[in-house]
Amino acid sequence: MANGLDDVVAADTVLSDVDGAGGHLTIRGHSLMELAGRRRYAQVVRLLFDGFFDDLPSDAELEKAIGKARVEVFDRVQPMLAHLAPLDIYSSMRAGMAILPDGDRLADALRLIAAPAVLTPALLRLGRGETPVAPDEKADHAGDMLRMLSGAASPALAKPLDSYLVTVCDHGLNASTFATRVVASTQAGLTSAILAGLGALKGPLHGGAPGPVIEMLDAIEASGDATAWLRNEIANGQRIMGFGHRIYRVRDPRADALKTVVRQLGSRSETGSRLAFAEAVEQAALEVLSIAKPQRSIQTNVEFYTALLLEAVGFPKEAFSNVFAAGRVAGWIAHAREQQATGRLIRPQSRYVGPVPDLVA
Ligand code: ACO
């Protein structure tokens, strides 16, 4: 048995399908390309939630309700922010989310959607010695997240961030979604299930990769020779961050969706030169990987261009996984509700391979 549960089907879902051979991602009947940059994040939240909550309002009403939830979450967490800030930014966000009520209603879900978008900028500001900025319930979700981060509206950056949140909103039974479904299957509330997803997302083999992508780009720039740097990493048994995927054997379609957004931002000269450099590193990495691991098709994954996009809209690298969580939380909640609806506890078996006790006569 493979320890990584490769090829095991553990759930039926109407939410999303990852076609690893063809390089396609389908979300509730729509290809990723139909959604990213075309639907707002709140609309995609509604798409994912449809059928899983009785009282789901229209797109416009849901966007307003998410705005109200941002304000509610800010009011709840504000008194404890200073106590959370000394932790790393991901752990402090997770701790802030842990105090949210553990229910299964739409209001509980919307608080969980709002929480990473509120906590991340507030904690980043506190870490810089600045006062957190309160949410504006009338603003769009991505735009408000950036306004809470910088203190001023950045309309040119809101749409790219919104496209990012949509691009990562759901992705089959990845490690964090599986963890979320396992906890949801016990009929624990949504907060408990989402905390499980947050734990799984943190690791560098999953959602923790984009920060290290920036570190890699910086190290390669300093070294002046991408191919030599990458070869040396492989020779030392290291993995190249932002490359490889358990399901995709071709290019991750989200990488191209995000690269398009970064290219649009590239008219800002700093982003344009960073993109050109990253593209050169990507080519070098694909060549080095194809030679070093010829038996495995290792292609660019979502995290490579995530790093560039989130850097371009103003997030520091230590907060990249928080922003990933701000998008993925919609998918986690929908999967949790879908799993709860089955009424079936997820409880696989292990095979005991340890020592056996001596039989006492
Ligand atoms: N760099 C170097 N070698 C790699 C990489 C990589 N990025 N990815 C896979 N390999 C190699 C492995 O070392 C292994 O080689 P070996 O057979 O000689 O031992 C072979 O490819 C197969 O590796 P597995 O671990 O079986 O592949 P798996 O499908 O489990 O890997 C994973 C998927 C974990 C994402 C891997 O590609 C990886 O570690 N990538 C780097 C981290 C990263 O980018 N994570 C983000 C993933 S996207 C997401 O979760 C949102």
CSV table of C-alpha atoms and ligand atoms in Angstrom, one decimal:
chain,number,residue,atom,x,y,z
A,1,MET,CA,0.0,0.0,0.0
A,2,ALA,CA,1.3,3.5,-0.8
A,3,ASN,CA,1.7,5.6,2.3
A,4,GLY,CA,0.6,8.6,0.3
A,5,LEU,CA,-2.8,7.0,-0.6
A,6,ASP,CA,-1.9,7.6,-4.3
A,7,ASP,CA,-4.9,6.8,-6.6
A,8,VAL,CA,-7.2,6.1,-3.6
A,9,VAL,CA,-10.7,7.6,-4.2
A,10,ALA,CA,-11.9,8.7,-0.7
A,11,ALA,CA,-14.9,10.9,-1.6
A,12,ASP,CA,-17.5,11.6,-4.2
A,13,THR,CA,-17.7,15.3,-4.8
A,14,VAL,CA,-19.6,17.8,-7.0
A,15,LEU,CA,-17.1,20.5,-6.1
A,16,SER,CA,-14.0,20.2,-8.3
A,17,ASP,CA,-12.1,17.8,-10.5
A,18,VAL,CA,-8.4,17.8,-11.1
A,19,ASP,CA,-7.4,16.2,-14.5
A,20,GLY,CA,-3.8,15.5,-13.9
A,21,ALA,CA,-3.1,14.0,-17.4
A,22,GLY,CA,-4.8,16.8,-19.3
A,23,GLY,CA,-3.9,19.7,-17.0
A,24,HIS,CA,-7.5,20.8,-16.5
A,25,LEU,CA,-9.3,22.0,-13.3
A,26,THR,CA,-13.1,22.0,-13.2
A,27,ILE,CA,-14.9,23.8,-10.4
A,28,ARG,CA,-18.6,23.1,-10.2
A,29,GLY,CA,-18.9,22.6,-14.0
A,30,HIS,CA,-16.7,25.5,-14.9
A,31,SER,CA,-13.2,25.4,-16.2
A,32,LEU,CA,-10.7,27.5,-14.1
A,33,MET,CA,-10.3,29.8,-17.1
A,34,GLU,CA,-14.0,30.6,-17.0
A,35,LEU,CA,-13.7,31.7,-13.4
A,36,ALA,CA,-10.3,33.3,-12.8
A,37,GLY,CA,-10.4,37.0,-13.6
A,38,ARG,CA,-14.0,36.7,-14.7
A,39,ARG,CA,-16.0,36.0,-11.5
A,40,ARG,CA,-15.3,37.8,-8.2
A,41,TYR,CA,-14.3,35.8,-5.2
A,42,ALA,CA,-17.7,36.3,-3.5
A,43,GLN,CA,-19.4,34.9,-6.6
A,44,VAL,CA,-17.2,31.8,-6.5
A,45,VAL,CA,-17.9,31.4,-2.8
A,46,ARG,CA,-21.6,31.3,-3.7
A,47,LEU,CA,-20.9,28.8,-6.5
A,48,LEU,CA,-19.1,26.5,-4.1
A,49,PHE,CA,-21.7,26.9,-1.3
A,50,ASP,CA,-24.7,26.4,-3.5
A,51,GLY,CA,-26.7,23.4,-2.2
A,52,PHE,CA,-24.8,23.3,1.1
A,53,PHE,CA,-26.6,26.0,3.0
A,54,ASP,CA,-30.3,26.6,3.1
A,55,ASP,CA,-30.3,30.3,3.4
A,56,LEU,CA,-27.7,31.2,0.7
A,57,PRO,CA,-28.6,34.7,-0.7
A,58,SER,CA,-27.9,36.2,-4.1
A,59,ASP,CA,-24.3,37.0,-5.2
A,60,ALA,CA,-24.7,40.7,-4.3
A,61,GLU,CA,-26.2,39.9,-0.9
A,62,LEU,CA,-23.5,37.4,-0.2
A,63,GLU,CA,-20.8,39.9,-1.0
A,64,LYS,CA,-22.4,42.3,1.5
A,65,ALA,CA,-22.7,39.5,4.1
A,66,ILE,CA,-19.0,38.7,3.7
A,67,GLY,CA,-18.3,42.4,4.3
A,68,LYS,CA,-20.3,42.4,7.5
A,69,ALA,CA,-18.6,39.2,8.6
A,70,ARG,CA,-15.2,41.0,8.2
A,71,VAL,CA,-16.3,43.7,10.5
A,72,GLU,CA,-17.7,41.1,13.0
A,73,VAL,CA,-14.5,39.1,13.0
A,74,PHE,CA,-12.3,42.2,13.4
A,75,ASP,CA,-14.4,43.3,16.5
A,76,ARG,CA,-14.1,39.8,18.0
A,77,VAL,CA,-10.3,39.4,17.5
A,78,GLN,CA,-9.2,43.0,18.0
A,79,PRO,CA,-8.7,42.6,21.8
A,80,MET,CA,-6.4,39.6,21.4
A,81,LEU,CA,-4.4,40.7,18.4
A,82,ALA,CA,-1.5,42.0,20.4
A,83,HIS,CA,-1.2,38.6,22.2
A,84,LEU,CA,-1.2,36.7,18.9
A,85,ALA,CA,1.3,38.9,17.0
A,86,PRO,CA,4.5,37.5,18.5
A,87,LEU,CA,3.8,34.0,16.9
A,88,ASP,CA,4.7,33.5,13.3
A,89,ILE,CA,2.1,35.1,11.1
A,90,TYR,CA,0.5,31.7,10.0
A,91,SER,CA,0.2,30.4,13.5
A,92,SER,CA,-1.2,33.7,14.8
A,93,MET,CA,-3.8,33.7,12.1
A,94,ARG,CA,-4.7,30.1,13.0
A,95,ALA,CA,-4.9,30.9,16.7
A,96,GLY,CA,-7.2,33.9,15.9
A,97,MET,CA,-9.5,31.7,13.8
A,98,ALA,CA,-9.6,29.1,16.6
A,99,ILE,CA,-11.7,31.4,18.8
A,100,LEU,CA,-14.6,31.6,16.2
A,101,PRO,CA,-17.8,29.7,17.1
A,102,ASP,CA,-17.8,26.1,15.9
A,103,GLY,CA,-21.2,26.0,14.2
A,104,ASP,CA,-22.4,24.7,10.8
A,105,ARG,CA,-24.6,27.6,9.7
A,106,LEU,CA,-23.9,30.1,6.9
A,107,ALA,CA,-23.0,32.8,9.5
A,108,ASP,CA,-20.3,30.5,10.9
A,109,ALA,CA,-19.0,29.8,7.3
A,110,LEU,CA,-18.9,33.5,6.5
A,111,ARG,CA,-16.9,34.3,9.6
A,112,LEU,CA,-14.4,31.7,8.5
A,113,ILE,CA,-14.2,33.2,5.0
A,114,ALA,CA,-13.6,36.6,6.5
A,115,ALA,CA,-11.1,35.7,9.1
A,116,PRO,CA,-7.9,35.1,7.1
A,117,ALA,CA,-8.6,38.3,5.1
A,118,VAL,CA,-9.0,40.3,8.4
A,119,LEU,CA,-6.3,38.7,10.6
A,120,THR,CA,-3.5,38.6,8.1
A,121,PRO,CA,-3.3,42.4,7.4
A,122,ALA,CA,-4.0,43.2,11.0
A,123,LEU,CA,-1.2,41.0,12.3
A,124,LEU,CA,1.2,42.2,9.6
A,125,ARG,CA,0.6,45.8,10.6
A,126,LEU,CA,1.1,45.0,14.3
A,127,GLY,CA,4.3,43.3,13.4
A,128,ARG,CA,5.5,46.5,11.7
A,129,GLY,CA,4.5,48.5,14.7
A,130,GLU,CA,1.4,50.0,13.0
A,131,THR,CA,-2.2,50.1,14.2
A,132,PRO,CA,-4.5,47.6,12.5
A,133,VAL,CA,-7.0,49.1,10.0
A,134,ALA,CA,-10.7,48.2,10.5
A,135,PRO,CA,-12.5,46.5,7.6
A,136,ASP,CA,-14.9,48.5,5.3
A,137,GLU,CA,-17.9,46.3,5.0
A,138,LYS,CA,-18.9,47.9,1.7
A,139,ALA,CA,-15.6,47.2,-0.1
A,140,ASP,CA,-15.0,44.1,-2.1
A,141,HIS,CA,-13.2,41.3,-0.3
A,142,ALA,CA,-9.8,41.4,-2.0
A,143,GLY,CA,-9.7,45.2,-2.2
A,144,ASP,CA,-10.5,45.5,1.5
A,145,MET,CA,-7.8,43.0,2.4
A,146,LEU,CA,-5.2,45.2,0.6
A,147,ARG,CA,-6.7,48.4,2.1
A,148,MET,CA,-6.4,46.8,5.6
A,149,LEU,CA,-2.8,45.9,4.8
A,150,SER,CA,-1.5,49.3,3.4
A,151,GLY,CA,-4.0,51.7,4.9
A,152,ALA,CA,-5.0,53.0,1.4
A,153,ALA,CA,-7.2,51.6,-1.4
A,154,SER,CA,-5.2,50.0,-4.2
A,155,PRO,CA,-7.8,49.4,-7.0
A,156,ALA,CA,-5.1,48.4,-9.5
A,157,LEU,CA,-4.0,45.5,-7.2
A,158,ALA,CA,-7.5,44.4,-6.0
A,159,LYS,CA,-8.4,42.5,-9.2
A,160,PRO,CA,-5.2,40.6,-9.4
A,161,LEU,CA,-5.6,39.5,-5.7
A,162,ASP,CA,-9.2,38.6,-6.4
A,163,SER,CA,-8.1,36.4,-9.4
A,164,TYR,CA,-5.7,34.7,-7.1
A,165,LEU,CA,-8.3,33.9,-4.5
A,166,VAL,CA,-10.5,32.5,-7.2
A,167,THR,CA,-7.7,30.5,-8.7
A,168,VAL,CA,-6.9,28.6,-5.4
A,169,CYS,CA,-10.5,28.4,-4.1
A,170,ASP,CA,-10.7,24.6,-4.5
A,171,HIS,CA,-8.6,21.7,-5.9
A,172,GLY,CA,-10.0,18.2,-5.5
A,173,LEU,CA,-8.9,16.1,-2.5
A,174,ASN,CA,-5.6,17.8,-1.7
A,175,ALA,CA,-4.0,17.2,1.7
A,176,SER,CA,-5.7,20.1,3.5
A,177,THR,CA,-9.1,19.4,2.0
A,178,PHE,CA,-8.8,15.7,3.0
A,179,ALA,CA,-7.8,16.8,6.5
A,180,THR,CA,-10.8,19.1,6.6
A,181,ARG,CA,-13.2,16.3,5.4
A,182,VAL,CA,-11.9,13.9,8.0
A,183,VAL,CA,-12.7,16.3,10.9
A,184,ALA,CA,-16.0,17.3,9.3
A,185,SER,CA,-16.9,13.6,9.1
A,186,THR,CA,-16.9,13.4,12.9
A,187,GLN,CA,-19.7,16.1,12.9
A,188,ALA,CA,-17.3,18.6,14.6
A,189,GLY,CA,-18.2,22.1,13.6
A,190,LEU,CA,-16.8,24.1,10.7
A,191,THR,CA,-14.2,25.9,12.7
A,192,SER,CA,-12.7,22.6,13.9
A,193,ALA,CA,-12.7,21.3,10.3
A,194,ILE,CA,-11.1,24.4,8.9
A,195,LEU,CA,-8.4,24.4,11.6
A,196,ALA,CA,-7.4,20.9,10.4
A,197,GLY,CA,-7.1,22.2,6.8
A,198,LEU,CA,-5.0,25.1,8.0
A,199,GLY,CA,-2.6,22.7,9.7
A,200,ALA,CA,-2.2,20.6,6.6
A,201,LEU,CA,-1.8,23.6,4.3
A,202,LYS,CA,1.2,25.0,6.3
A,203,GLY,CA,3.7,22.4,5.2
A,204,PRO,CA,6.2,23.2,2.3
A,205,LEU,CA,5.0,20.1,0.4
A,206,HIS,CA,1.6,21.8,0.2
A,207,GLY,CA,0.7,25.4,0.7
A,208,GLY,CA,4.0,26.4,2.4
A,209,ALA,CA,6.0,26.5,-0.8
A,210,PRO,CA,5.6,30.0,-2.2
A,211,GLY,CA,7.6,31.7,0.6
A,212,PRO,CA,10.6,29.4,-0.2
A,213,VAL,CA,10.1,30.2,-3.9
A,214,ILE,CA,11.0,33.8,-3.2
A,215,GLU,CA,14.0,32.7,-1.1
A,216,MET,CA,15.0,30.5,-4.1
A,217,LEU,CA,14.7,33.3,-6.6
A,218,ASP,CA,16.7,35.6,-4.3
A,219,ALA,CA,19.4,33.0,-3.8
A,220,ILE,CA,19.7,32.3,-7.6
A,221,GLU,CA,19.9,36.0,-8.3
A,222,ALA,CA,22.7,36.4,-5.8
A,223,SER,CA,24.5,33.3,-7.2
A,224,GLY,CA,24.3,34.6,-10.8
A,225,ASP,CA,23.9,31.1,-12.3
A,226,ALA,CA,20.5,29.5,-12.2
A,227,THR,CA,21.4,26.1,-13.7
A,228,ALA,CA,24.4,25.6,-11.4
A,229,TRP,CA,22.4,26.6,-8.3
A,230,LEU,CA,19.5,24.3,-9.2
A,231,ARG,CA,21.8,21.3,-10.1
A,232,ASN,CA,23.6,21.8,-6.7
A,233,GLU,CA,20.2,21.7,-4.9
A,234,ILE,CA,19.2,18.5,-6.6
A,235,ALA,CA,22.6,17.0,-6.0
A,236,ASN,CA,22.1,17.8,-2.2
A,237,GLY,CA,18.8,16.0,-2.3
A,238,GLN,CA,16.7,19.2,-2.1
A,239,ARG,CA,13.4,19.7,-3.8
A,240,ILE,CA,12.9,22.7,-6.1
A,241,MET,CA,10.0,24.7,-4.6
A,242,GLY,CA,7.1,25.5,-7.0
A,243,PHE,CA,7.7,22.4,-9.1
A,244,GLY,CA,6.1,18.9,-9.1
A,245,HIS,CA,2.6,17.7,-8.2
A,246,ARG,CA,1.1,14.5,-7.0
A,247,ILE,CA,-1.7,14.6,-9.6
A,248,TYR,CA,-0.5,16.8,-12.5
A,249,ARG,CA,1.8,15.2,-15.0
A,250,VAL,CA,1.6,18.2,-17.2
A,251,ARG,CA,1.7,21.9,-16.3
A,252,ASP,CA,-0.6,22.9,-13.5
A,253,PRO,CA,-3.3,25.1,-15.2
A,254,ARG,CA,-3.3,27.4,-12.2
A,255,ALA,CA,0.4,28.3,-12.9
A,256,ASP,CA,-0.6,29.8,-16.3
A,257,ALA,CA,-3.7,31.5,-14.9
A,258,LEU,CA,-1.5,33.3,-12.3
A,259,LYS,CA,1.3,34.0,-14.7
A,260,THR,CA,-1.2,35.8,-16.9
A,261,VAL,CA,-2.2,38.0,-14.0
A,262,VAL,CA,1.4,38.7,-13.1
A,263,ARG,CA,2.1,39.6,-16.7
A,264,GLN,CA,-0.8,42.1,-16.6
A,265,LEU,CA,0.8,43.6,-13.5
A,266,GLY,CA,4.1,43.6,-15.3
A,267,SER,CA,3.6,47.1,-16.7
A,268,ARG,CA,4.8,48.2,-13.3
A,269,SER,CA,8.5,48.0,-14.1
A,270,GLU,CA,9.6,46.2,-10.9
A,271,THR,CA,7.2,43.3,-11.5
A,272,GLY,CA,8.1,43.1,-15.2
A,273,SER,CA,11.7,42.5,-14.5
A,274,ARG,CA,11.0,40.1,-11.6
A,275,LEU,CA,8.7,38.2,-14.0
A,276,ALA,CA,11.4,38.0,-16.7
A,277,PHE,CA,13.9,36.7,-14.2
A,278,ALA,CA,11.4,34.1,-12.8
A,279,GLU,CA,10.6,32.9,-16.3
A,280,ALA,CA,14.3,32.3,-16.9
A,281,VAL,CA,14.6,30.4,-13.6
A,282,GLU,CA,11.5,28.4,-14.5
A,283,GLN,CA,13.1,27.3,-17.8
A,284,ALA,CA,16.3,26.4,-16.1
A,285,ALA,CA,14.5,24.4,-13.4
A,286,LEU,CA,12.4,22.5,-15.9
A,287,GLU,CA,15.6,21.5,-17.8
A,288,VAL,CA,17.5,20.5,-14.7
A,289,LEU,CA,14.5,18.5,-13.4
A,290,SER,CA,14.0,16.7,-16.7
A,291,ILE,CA,17.6,15.6,-16.7
A,292,ALA,CA,17.8,14.8,-13.0
A,293,LYS,CA,14.4,13.0,-12.7
A,294,PRO,CA,13.8,11.6,-16.3
A,295,GLN,CA,11.4,9.0,-14.9
A,296,ARG,CA,9.0,11.7,-13.5
A,297,SER,CA,7.4,14.5,-15.4
A,298,ILE,CA,8.0,17.4,-12.9
A,299,GLN,CA,6.4,20.6,-14.1
A,300,THR,CA,5.7,24.1,-12.7
A,301,ASN,CA,3.0,24.1,-10.0
A,302,VAL,CA,0.6,26.8,-8.7
A,303,GLU,CA,3.1,28.0,-6.0
A,304,PHE,CA,5.7,29.3,-8.4
A,305,TYR,CA,3.6,32.2,-9.8
A,306,THR,CA,1.7,32.5,-6.6
A,307,ALA,CA,4.9,33.8,-5.1
A,308,LEU,CA,5.4,36.4,-7.8
A,309,LEU,CA,1.7,37.6,-7.7
A,310,LEU,CA,1.5,37.9,-3.9
A,311,GLU,CA,4.9,39.7,-3.8
A,312,ALA,CA,3.6,42.1,-6.6
A,313,VAL,CA,0.4,43.0,-4.7
A,314,GLY,CA,2.4,43.8,-1.5
A,315,PHE,CA,2.4,40.8,0.8
A,316,PRO,CA,5.6,39.8,2.5
A,317,LYS,CA,6.7,36.2,1.8
A,318,GLU,CA,6.0,35.0,5.4
A,319,ALA,CA,2.3,35.8,4.8
A,320,PHE,CA,1.9,33.9,1.5
A,321,SER,CA,0.4,30.8,3.0
A,322,ASN,CA,-2.1,33.0,4.9
A,323,VAL,CA,-3.3,34.4,1.6
A,324,PHE,CA,-3.5,30.9,0.1
A,325,ALA,CA,-5.7,30.0,3.1
A,326,ALA,CA,-7.9,33.1,2.5
A,327,GLY,CA,-8.8,31.7,-0.9
A,328,ARG,CA,-8.9,27.9,-0.1
A,329,VAL,CA,-11.1,28.4,2.9
A,330,ALA,CA,-14.2,28.5,0.6
A,331,GLY,CA,-13.4,25.1,-0.8
A,332,TRP,CA,-12.7,23.7,2.6
A,333,ILE,CA,-16.1,24.8,3.9
A,334,ALA,CA,-17.9,23.4,0.9
A,335,HIS,CA,-16.1,20.1,1.3
A,336,ALA,CA,-16.8,20.0,5.0
A,337,ARG,CA,-20.5,20.5,4.3
A,338,GLU,CA,-20.5,17.9,1.6
A,339,GLN,CA,-18.8,15.4,3.9
A,340,GLN,CA,-21.2,16.2,6.8
A,341,ALA,CA,-24.1,15.6,4.5
A,342,THR,CA,-23.0,12.0,3.8
A,343,GLY,CA,-23.3,11.3,7.6
A,344,ARG,CA,-20.4,8.9,7.2
A,345,LEU,CA,-17.4,8.9,9.6
A,346,ILE,CA,-14.1,8.7,7.7
A,347,ARG,CA,-12.3,5.9,9.5
A,348,PRO,CA,-9.8,3.8,7.4
A,349,GLN,CA,-7.7,1.0,8.8
A,350,SER,CA,-4.0,0.6,9.4
A,351,ARG,CA,-2.0,-2.6,9.1
A,352,TYR,CA,-0.1,-3.4,12.3
A,353,VAL,CA,3.6,-4.2,11.4
A,354,GLY,CA,5.1,-3.7,14.9
A,355,PRO,CA,6.2,-6.3,17.5
A,356,VAL,CA,3.6,-8.6,18.9
A,357,PRO,CA,3.3,-9.1,22.7
A,358,ASP,CA,4.5,-12.3,24.3
A,359,LEU,CA,1.5,-14.5,25.1
A,360,VAL,CA,1.1,-14.9,28.9
A,361,ALA,CA,-0.1,-18.4,29.7
B,1,ACO,N1,12.2,19.0,-6.9
B,1,ACO,C1,13.1,17.9,-7.0
B,1,ACO,N2,12.6,16.6,-7.1
B,1,ACO,C2,11.3,16.4,-7.0
B,1,ACO,C3,10.4,17.5,-6.9
B,1,ACO,C4,10.9,18.8,-6.9
B,1,ACO,N3,10.1,19.8,-6.8
B,1,ACO,N4,9.2,17.0,-6.9
B,1,ACO,C5,9.3,15.6,-7.0
B,1,ACO,N5,10.6,15.3,-7.1
B,1,ACO,C6,11.2,14.0,-7.2
B,1,ACO,C7,11.3,13.3,-5.9
B,1,ACO,O1,12.5,13.6,-5.2
B,1,ACO,C8,11.3,11.8,-6.3
B,1,ACO,O2,12.5,11.5,-6.8
B,1,ACO,P1,13.1,10.0,-6.6
B,1,ACO,O3,12.1,9.1,-7.3
B,1,ACO,O4,14.4,10.0,-7.3
B,1,ACO,O5,13.2,9.8,-5.1
B,1,ACO,C9,10.3,11.9,-7.5
B,1,ACO,O6,10.3,13.2,-8.0
B,1,ACO,C10,8.9,11.5,-7.0
B,1,ACO,O7,8.6,12.3,-5.9
B,1,ACO,P2,7.3,12.1,-5.0
B,1,ACO,O8,7.6,12.6,-3.6
B,1,ACO,O9,6.8,10.7,-5.1
B,1,ACO,O10,6.2,12.9,-5.8
B,1,ACO,P3,4.9,13.5,-5.2
B,1,ACO,O11,3.9,13.3,-6.2
B,1,ACO,O12,4.6,12.9,-3.9
B,1,ACO,O13,5.3,15.0,-5.0
B,1,ACO,C11,5.2,17.2,-4.2
B,1,ACO,C12,4.5,16.0,-5.0
B,1,ACO,C13,5.2,16.8,-2.8
B,1,ACO,C14,4.4,18.5,-4.4
B,1,ACO,C15,6.6,17.4,-4.8
B,1,ACO,O14,6.6,17.6,-6.2
B,1,ACO,C16,7.4,18.5,-4.1
B,1,ACO,O15,7.9,18.3,-3.0
B,1,ACO,N6,7.4,19.7,-4.7
B,1,ACO,C17,8.2,20.8,-4.1
B,1,ACO,C18,7.3,21.5,-3.1
B,1,ACO,C19,6.1,22.3,-3.7
B,1,ACO,O16,6.3,22.9,-4.8
B,1,ACO,N7,5.0,22.1,-3.1
B,1,ACO,C20,3.7,22.8,-3.5
B,1,ACO,C21,2.9,21.7,-4.2
B,1,ACO,S1,1.4,22.5,-5.0
B,1,ACO,C22,0.3,22.6,-3.7
B,1,ACO,O17,0.3,21.7,-2.8
B,1,ACO,C23,-0.6,23.7,-3.6
